[in-house]
PDB file of C-alpha atoms in Angstrom:
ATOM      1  CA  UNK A   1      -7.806  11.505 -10.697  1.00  0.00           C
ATOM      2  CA  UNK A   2      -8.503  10.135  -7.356  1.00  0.00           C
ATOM      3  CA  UNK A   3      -6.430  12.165  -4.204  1.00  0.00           C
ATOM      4  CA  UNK A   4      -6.108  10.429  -0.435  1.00  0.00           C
ATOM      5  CA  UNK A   5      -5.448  13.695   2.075  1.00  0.00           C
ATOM      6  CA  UNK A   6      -3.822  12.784   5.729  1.00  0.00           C
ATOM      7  CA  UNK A   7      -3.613  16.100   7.177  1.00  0.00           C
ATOM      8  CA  UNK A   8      -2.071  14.618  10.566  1.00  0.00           C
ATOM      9  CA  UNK A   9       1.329  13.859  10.070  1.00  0.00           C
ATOM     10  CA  UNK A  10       1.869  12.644  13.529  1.00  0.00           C
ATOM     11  CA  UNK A  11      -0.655  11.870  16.896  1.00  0.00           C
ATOM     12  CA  UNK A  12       0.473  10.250  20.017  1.00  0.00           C
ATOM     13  CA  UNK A  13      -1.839   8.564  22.287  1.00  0.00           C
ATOM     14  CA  UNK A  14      -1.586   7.163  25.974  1.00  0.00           C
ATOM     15  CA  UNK A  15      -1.893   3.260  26.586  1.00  0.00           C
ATOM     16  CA  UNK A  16      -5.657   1.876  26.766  1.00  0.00           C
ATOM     17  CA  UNK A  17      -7.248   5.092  25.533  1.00  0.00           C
ATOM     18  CA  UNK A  18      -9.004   5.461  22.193  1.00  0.00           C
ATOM     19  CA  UNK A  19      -7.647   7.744  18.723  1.00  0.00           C
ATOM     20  CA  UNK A  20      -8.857   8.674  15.855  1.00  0.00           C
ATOM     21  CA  UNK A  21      -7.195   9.242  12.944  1.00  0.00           C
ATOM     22  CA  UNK A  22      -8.668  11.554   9.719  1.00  0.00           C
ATOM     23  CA  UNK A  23      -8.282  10.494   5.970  1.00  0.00           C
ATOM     24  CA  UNK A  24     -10.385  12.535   3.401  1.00  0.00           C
ATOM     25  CA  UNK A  25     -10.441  11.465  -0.869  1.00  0.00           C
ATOM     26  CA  UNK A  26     -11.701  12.985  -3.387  1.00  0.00           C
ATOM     27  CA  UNK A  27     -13.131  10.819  -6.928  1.00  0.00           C
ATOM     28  CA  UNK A  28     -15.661  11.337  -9.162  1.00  0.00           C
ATOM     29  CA  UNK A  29     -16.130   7.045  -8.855  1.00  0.00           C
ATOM     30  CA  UNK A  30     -19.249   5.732  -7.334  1.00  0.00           C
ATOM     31  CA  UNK A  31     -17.840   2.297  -6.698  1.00  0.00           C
ATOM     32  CA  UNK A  32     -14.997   1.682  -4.700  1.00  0.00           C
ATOM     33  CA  UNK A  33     -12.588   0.584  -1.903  1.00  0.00           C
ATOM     34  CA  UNK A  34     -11.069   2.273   1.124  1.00  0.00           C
ATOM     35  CA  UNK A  35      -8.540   0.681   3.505  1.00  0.00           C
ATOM     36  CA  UNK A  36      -6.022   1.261   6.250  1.00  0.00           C
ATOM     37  CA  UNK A  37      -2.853  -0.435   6.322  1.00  0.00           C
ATOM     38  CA  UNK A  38      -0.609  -0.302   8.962  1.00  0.00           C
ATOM     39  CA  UNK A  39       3.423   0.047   8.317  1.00  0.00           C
ATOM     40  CA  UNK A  40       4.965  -0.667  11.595  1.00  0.00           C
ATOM     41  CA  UNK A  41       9.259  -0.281  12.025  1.00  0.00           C
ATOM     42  CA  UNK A  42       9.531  -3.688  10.069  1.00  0.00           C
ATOM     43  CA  UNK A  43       8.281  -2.027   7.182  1.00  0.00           C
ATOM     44  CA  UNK A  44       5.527  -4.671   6.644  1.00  0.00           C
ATOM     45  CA  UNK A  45       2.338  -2.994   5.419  1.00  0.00           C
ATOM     46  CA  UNK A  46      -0.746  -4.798   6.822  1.00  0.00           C
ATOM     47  CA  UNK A  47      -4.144  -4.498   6.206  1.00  0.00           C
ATOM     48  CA  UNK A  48      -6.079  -3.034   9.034  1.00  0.00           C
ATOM     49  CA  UNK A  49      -9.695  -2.625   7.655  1.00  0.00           C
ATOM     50  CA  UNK A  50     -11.356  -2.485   4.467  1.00  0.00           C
ATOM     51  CA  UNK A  51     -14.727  -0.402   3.559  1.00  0.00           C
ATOM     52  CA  UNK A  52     -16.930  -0.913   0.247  1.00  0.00           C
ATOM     53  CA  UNK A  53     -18.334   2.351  -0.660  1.00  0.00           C
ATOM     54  CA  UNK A  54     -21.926   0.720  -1.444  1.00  0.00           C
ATOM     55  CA  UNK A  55     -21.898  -0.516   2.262  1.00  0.00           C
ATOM     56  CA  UNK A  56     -23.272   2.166   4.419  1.00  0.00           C
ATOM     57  CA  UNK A  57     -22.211   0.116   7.549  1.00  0.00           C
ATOM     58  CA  UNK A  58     -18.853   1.413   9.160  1.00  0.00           C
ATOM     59  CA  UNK A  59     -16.589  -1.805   8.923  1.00  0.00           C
ATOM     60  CA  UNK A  60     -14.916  -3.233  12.412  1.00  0.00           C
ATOM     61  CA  UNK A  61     -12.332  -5.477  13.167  1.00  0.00           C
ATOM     62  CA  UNK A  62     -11.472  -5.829  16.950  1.00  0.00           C
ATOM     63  CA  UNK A  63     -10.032  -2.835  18.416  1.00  0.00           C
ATOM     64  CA  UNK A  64     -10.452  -1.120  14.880  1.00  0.00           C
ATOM     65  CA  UNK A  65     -13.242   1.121  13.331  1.00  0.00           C
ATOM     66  CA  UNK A  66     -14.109   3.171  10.701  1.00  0.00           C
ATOM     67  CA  UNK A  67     -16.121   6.405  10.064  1.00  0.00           C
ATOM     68  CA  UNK A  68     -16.878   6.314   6.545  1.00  0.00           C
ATOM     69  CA  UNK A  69     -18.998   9.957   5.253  1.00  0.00           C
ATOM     70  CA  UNK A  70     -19.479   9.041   1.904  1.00  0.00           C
ATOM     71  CA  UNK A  71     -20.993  12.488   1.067  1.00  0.00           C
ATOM     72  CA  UNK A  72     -17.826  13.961   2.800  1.00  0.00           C
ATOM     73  CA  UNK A  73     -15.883  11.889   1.274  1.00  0.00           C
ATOM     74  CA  UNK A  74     -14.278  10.843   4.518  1.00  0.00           C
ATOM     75  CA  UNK A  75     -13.408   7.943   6.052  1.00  0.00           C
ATOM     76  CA  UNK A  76     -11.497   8.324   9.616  1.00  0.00           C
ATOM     77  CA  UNK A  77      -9.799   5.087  11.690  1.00  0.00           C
ATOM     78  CA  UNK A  78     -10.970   4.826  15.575  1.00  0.00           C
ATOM     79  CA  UNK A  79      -8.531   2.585  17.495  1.00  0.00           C
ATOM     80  CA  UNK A  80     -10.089   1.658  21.089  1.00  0.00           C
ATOM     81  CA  UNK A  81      -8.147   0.458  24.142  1.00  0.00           C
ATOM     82  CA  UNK A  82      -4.644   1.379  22.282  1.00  0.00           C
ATOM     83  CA  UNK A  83      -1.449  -1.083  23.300  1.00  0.00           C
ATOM     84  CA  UNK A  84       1.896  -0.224  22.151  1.00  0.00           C
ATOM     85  CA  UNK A  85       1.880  -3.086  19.255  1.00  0.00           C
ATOM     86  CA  UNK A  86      -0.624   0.022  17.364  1.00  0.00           C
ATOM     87  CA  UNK A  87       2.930   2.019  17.159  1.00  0.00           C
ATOM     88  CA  UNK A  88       3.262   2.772  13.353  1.00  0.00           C
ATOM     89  CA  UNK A  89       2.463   4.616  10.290  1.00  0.00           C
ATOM     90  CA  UNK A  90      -1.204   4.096   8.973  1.00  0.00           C
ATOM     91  CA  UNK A  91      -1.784   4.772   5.400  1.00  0.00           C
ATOM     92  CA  UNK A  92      -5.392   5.407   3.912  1.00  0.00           C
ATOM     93  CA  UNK A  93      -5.966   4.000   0.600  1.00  0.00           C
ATOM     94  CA  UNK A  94      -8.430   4.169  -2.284  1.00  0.00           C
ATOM     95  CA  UNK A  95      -9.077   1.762  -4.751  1.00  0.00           C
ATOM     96  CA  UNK A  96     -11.811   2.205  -8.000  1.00  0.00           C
ATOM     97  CA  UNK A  97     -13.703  -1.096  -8.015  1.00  0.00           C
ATOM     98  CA  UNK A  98     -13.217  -1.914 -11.612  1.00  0.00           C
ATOM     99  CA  UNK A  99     -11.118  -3.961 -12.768  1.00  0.00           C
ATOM    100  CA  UNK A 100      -9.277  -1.741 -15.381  1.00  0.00           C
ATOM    101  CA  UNK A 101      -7.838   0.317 -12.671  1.00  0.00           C
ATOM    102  CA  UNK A 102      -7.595  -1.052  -9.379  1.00  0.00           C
ATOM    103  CA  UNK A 103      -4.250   0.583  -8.134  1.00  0.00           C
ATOM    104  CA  UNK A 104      -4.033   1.889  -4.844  1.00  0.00           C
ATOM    105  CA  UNK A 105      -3.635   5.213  -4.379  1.00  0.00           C
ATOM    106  CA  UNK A 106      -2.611   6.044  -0.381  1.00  0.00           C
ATOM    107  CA  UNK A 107      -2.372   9.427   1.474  1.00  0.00           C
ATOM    108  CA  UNK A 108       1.295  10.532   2.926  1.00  0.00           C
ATOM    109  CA  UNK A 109       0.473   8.404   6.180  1.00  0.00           C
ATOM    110  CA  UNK A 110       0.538   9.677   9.487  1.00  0.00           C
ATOM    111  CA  UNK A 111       2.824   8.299  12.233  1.00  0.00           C
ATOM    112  CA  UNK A 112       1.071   7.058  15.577  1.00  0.00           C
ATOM    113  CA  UNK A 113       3.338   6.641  18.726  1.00  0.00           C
ATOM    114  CA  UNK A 114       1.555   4.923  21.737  1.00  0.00           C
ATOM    115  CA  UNK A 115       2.240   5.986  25.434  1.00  0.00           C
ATOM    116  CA  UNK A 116       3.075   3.422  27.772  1.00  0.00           C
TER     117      UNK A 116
ATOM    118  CA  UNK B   1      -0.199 -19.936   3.887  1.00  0.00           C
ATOM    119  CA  UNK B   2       3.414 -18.420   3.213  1.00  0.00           C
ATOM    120  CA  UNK B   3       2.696 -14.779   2.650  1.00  0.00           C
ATOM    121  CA  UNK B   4       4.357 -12.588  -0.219  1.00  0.00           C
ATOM    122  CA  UNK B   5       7.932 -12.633  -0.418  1.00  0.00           C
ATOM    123  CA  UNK B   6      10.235 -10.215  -1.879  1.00  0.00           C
ATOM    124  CA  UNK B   7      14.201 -11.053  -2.379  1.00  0.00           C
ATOM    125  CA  UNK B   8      16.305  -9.525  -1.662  1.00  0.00           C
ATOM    126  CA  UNK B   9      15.340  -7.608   1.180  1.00  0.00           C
ATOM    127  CA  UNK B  10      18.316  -4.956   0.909  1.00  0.00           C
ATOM    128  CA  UNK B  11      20.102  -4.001  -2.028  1.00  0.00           C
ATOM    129  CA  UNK B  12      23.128  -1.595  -2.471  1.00  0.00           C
ATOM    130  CA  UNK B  13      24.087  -0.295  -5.964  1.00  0.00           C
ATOM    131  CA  UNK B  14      26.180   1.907  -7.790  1.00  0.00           C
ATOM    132  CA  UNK B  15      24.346   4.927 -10.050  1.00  0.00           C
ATOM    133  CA  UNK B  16      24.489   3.843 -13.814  1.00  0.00           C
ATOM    134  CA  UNK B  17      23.969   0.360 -12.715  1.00  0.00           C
ATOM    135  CA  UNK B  18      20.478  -1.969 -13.168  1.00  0.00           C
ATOM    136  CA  UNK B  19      19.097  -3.944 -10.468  1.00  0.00           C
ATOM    137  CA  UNK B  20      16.445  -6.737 -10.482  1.00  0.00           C
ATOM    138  CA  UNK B  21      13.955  -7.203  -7.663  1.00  0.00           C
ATOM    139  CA  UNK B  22      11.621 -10.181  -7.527  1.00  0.00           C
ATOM    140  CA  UNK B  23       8.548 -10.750  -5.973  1.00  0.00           C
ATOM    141  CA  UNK B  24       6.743 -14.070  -5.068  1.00  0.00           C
ATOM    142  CA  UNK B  25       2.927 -13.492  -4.327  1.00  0.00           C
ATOM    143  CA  UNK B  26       0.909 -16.158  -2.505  1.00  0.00           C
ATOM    144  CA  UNK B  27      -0.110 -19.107  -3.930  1.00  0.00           C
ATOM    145  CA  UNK B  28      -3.569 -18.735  -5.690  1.00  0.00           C
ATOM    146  CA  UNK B  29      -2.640 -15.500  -6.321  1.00  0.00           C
ATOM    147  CA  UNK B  30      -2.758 -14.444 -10.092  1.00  0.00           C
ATOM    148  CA  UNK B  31      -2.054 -10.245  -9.883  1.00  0.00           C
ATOM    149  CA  UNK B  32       0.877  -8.307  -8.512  1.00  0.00           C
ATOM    150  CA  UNK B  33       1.670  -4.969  -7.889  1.00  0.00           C
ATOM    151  CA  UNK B  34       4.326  -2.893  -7.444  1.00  0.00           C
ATOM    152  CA  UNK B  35       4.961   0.465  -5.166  1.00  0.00           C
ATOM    153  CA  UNK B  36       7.683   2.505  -4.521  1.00  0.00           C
ATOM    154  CA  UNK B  37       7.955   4.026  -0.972  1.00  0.00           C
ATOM    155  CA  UNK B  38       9.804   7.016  -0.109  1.00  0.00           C
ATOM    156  CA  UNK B  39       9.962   9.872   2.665  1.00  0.00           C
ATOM    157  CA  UNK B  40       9.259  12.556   0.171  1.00  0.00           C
ATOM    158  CA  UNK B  41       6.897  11.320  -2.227  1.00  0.00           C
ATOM    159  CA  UNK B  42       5.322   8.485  -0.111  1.00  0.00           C
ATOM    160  CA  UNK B  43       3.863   5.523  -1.531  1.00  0.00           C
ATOM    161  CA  UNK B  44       3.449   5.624  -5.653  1.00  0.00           C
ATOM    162  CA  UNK B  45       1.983   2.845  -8.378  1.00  0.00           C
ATOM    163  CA  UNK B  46       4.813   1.450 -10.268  1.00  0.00           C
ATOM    164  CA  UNK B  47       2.850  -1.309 -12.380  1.00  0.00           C
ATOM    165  CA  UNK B  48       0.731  -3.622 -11.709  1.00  0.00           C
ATOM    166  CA  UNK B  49       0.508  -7.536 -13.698  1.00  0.00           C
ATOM    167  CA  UNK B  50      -2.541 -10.017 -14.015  1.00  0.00           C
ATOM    168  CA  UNK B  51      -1.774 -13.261 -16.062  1.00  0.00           C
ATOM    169  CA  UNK B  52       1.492 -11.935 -17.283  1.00  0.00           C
ATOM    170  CA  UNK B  53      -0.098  -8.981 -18.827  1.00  0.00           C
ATOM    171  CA  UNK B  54       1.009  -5.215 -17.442  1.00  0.00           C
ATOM    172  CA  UNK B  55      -2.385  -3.988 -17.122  1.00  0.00           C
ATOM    173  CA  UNK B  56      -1.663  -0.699 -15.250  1.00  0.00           C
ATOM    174  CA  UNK B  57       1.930   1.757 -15.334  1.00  0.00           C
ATOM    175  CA  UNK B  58       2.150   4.706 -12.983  1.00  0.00           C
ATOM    176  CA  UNK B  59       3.794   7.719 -13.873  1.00  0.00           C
ATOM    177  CA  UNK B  60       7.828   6.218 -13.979  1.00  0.00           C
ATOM    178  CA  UNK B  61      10.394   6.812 -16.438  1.00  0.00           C
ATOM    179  CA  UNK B  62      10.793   3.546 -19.135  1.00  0.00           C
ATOM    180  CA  UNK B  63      14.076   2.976 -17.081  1.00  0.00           C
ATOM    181  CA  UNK B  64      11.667   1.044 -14.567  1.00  0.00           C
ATOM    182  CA  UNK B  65       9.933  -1.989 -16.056  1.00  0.00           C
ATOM    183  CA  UNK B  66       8.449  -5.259 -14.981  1.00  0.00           C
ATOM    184  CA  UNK B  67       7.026  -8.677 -15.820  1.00  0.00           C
ATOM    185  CA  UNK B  68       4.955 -11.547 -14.641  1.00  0.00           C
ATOM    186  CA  UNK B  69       6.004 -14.865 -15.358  1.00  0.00           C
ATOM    187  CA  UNK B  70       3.359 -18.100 -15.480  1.00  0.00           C
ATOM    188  CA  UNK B  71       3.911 -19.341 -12.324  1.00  0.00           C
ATOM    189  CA  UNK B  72       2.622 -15.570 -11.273  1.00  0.00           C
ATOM    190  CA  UNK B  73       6.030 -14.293  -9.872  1.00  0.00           C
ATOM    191  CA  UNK B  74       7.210 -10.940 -10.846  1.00  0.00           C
ATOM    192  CA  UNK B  75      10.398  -9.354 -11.347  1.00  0.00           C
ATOM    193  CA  UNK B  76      10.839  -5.231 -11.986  1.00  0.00           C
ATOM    194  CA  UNK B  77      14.345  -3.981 -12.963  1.00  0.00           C
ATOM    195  CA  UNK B  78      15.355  -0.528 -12.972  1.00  0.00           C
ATOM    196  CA  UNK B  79      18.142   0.234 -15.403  1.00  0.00           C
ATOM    197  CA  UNK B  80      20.469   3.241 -15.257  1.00  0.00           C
ATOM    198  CA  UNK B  81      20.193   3.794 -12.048  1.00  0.00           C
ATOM    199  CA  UNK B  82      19.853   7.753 -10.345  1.00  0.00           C
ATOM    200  CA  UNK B  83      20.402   8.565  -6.786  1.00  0.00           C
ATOM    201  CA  UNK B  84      16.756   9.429  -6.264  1.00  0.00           C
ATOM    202  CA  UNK B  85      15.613   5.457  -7.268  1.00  0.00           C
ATOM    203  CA  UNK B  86      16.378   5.142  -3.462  1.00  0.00           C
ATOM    204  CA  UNK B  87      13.470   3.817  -1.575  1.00  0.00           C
ATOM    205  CA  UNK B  88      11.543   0.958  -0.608  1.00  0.00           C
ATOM    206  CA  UNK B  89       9.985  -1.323  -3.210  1.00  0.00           C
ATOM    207  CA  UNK B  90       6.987  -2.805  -2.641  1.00  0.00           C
ATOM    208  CA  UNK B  91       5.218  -5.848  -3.889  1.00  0.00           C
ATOM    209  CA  UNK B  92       1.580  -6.321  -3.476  1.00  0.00           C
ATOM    210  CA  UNK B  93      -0.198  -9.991  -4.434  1.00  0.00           C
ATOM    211  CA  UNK B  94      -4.519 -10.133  -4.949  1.00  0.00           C
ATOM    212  CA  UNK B  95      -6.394 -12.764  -5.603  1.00  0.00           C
ATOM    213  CA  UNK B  96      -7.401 -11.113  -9.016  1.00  0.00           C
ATOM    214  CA  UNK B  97      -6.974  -7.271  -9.899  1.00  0.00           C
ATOM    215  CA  UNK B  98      -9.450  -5.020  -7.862  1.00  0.00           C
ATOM    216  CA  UNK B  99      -9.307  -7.358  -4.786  1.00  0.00           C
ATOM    217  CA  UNK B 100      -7.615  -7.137  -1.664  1.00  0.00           C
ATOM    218  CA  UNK B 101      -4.377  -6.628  -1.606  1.00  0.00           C
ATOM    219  CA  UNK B 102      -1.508  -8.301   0.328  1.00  0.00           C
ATOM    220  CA  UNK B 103       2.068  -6.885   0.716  1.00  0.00           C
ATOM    221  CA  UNK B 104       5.710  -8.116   1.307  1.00  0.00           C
ATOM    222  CA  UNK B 105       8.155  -6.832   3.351  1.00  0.00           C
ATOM    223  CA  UNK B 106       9.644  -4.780   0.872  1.00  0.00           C
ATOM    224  CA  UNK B 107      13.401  -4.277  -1.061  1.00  0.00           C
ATOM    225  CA  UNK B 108      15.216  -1.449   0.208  1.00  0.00           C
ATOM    226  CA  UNK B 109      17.596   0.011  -2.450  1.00  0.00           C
ATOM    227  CA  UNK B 110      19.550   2.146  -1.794  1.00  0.00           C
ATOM    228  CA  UNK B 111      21.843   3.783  -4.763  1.00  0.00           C
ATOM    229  CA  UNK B 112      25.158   5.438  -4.285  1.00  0.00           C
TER     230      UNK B 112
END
């Protein structure tokens, strides 16, 4: 059984400055998918990044980065230049890349409040 | 592109009674998903549907249940319903199972 750990329940950051935030998995799966989504007040979860296991180059989008350890199974979210639209929960999810079983499984989440 | 929509977006019921919660993915889209989201459990697989077919169940008593109809919309019902079915229901559309996945805003039930 695949597990998603978010030991952070909660970070806060100032305005403009850069977080990090720490997801871990465990699976016995070679090939597979890792995301962050993004649940802001409007309970709306959106897809922040997305990493292919096979791809050994971190994924970026923007503002947004990953650190994907595939040996340490980890795979931690870098937000640079935070504004206070990043204010939500951010999930990390897992997905096997077959086809027979491609639910996601997410960690608890961990709640990120931005300073102004 | 109209994104996924889920109807209704709030529900109140009484416990013992069965609710219906439908989910419309986007267009092209052939596979849905469902989640349930709450504070102490978090985010959980419910089922998820490619071309009408269940092809996945999460760990949920056979009081929750779902189906796909052709046109790719879902529906999931939850009969006899328990206090603890509180939460937020989620619907997720992909283009095809394994693929990325796209989510609505969500039913919040809340059972009294």
């Amino acid at each position: 059984a695949q597990t998603v750990t978010q030991s952070q329940p909660e970070m806060s950051v100032q305005e403009a400055e850069t977080v990090t935030l720490s997801c871990t998995y465990d699976t016995s799966e070679n090939n597979y998918y890792l995301f962050w989504y993004k649940q802001p007040p409007s309970r709306q979860m959106i897809l922040v990044i997305r990493q292919e296991a096979y791809k050994q180059q971190n994924a970026t989008e923007n503002r947004f980065s990953v650190n994907f350890q595939k040996a340490a199974k980890s795979f931690s979210l870098k937000i640079s230049d935070s504004q206070l639209g990043d204010t939500a929960m951010y999930f990390c999810a897992f997905m096997i890349e077959t086809g027979a079983n491609s639910k996601l499984t997410f960690g608890k989440g961990i709640t990120l409040s931005v300073r102004p | 592109k109209a994104g996924v929509t889920q109807t209704p977006r709030y529900l109140i019921k009484t416990r013992g009674q069965q609710v219906t919660l439908s989910c419309s993915p986007i267009s092209g889209h052939r596979s849905v998903s469902w989640y349930q989201q709450t504070p102490g459990q978090g985010l959980q697989f419910l089922f998820e549907y490619f071309s009408e077919t269940q092809r996945n169940k999460g760990n949920f008593p056979g009081r929750f249940s779902g189906r796909q109809f052709s046109n790719s919309r879902s529906e999931m019902n939850v009969s006899t319903l328990e206090l603890g079915d509180s939460a937020l229901y989620l619907c997720a559309s992909s283009r095809a199972p394994g693929t990325e996945a796209f989510f609505g805003q969500g039913t919040r039930l809340t059972v009294v």
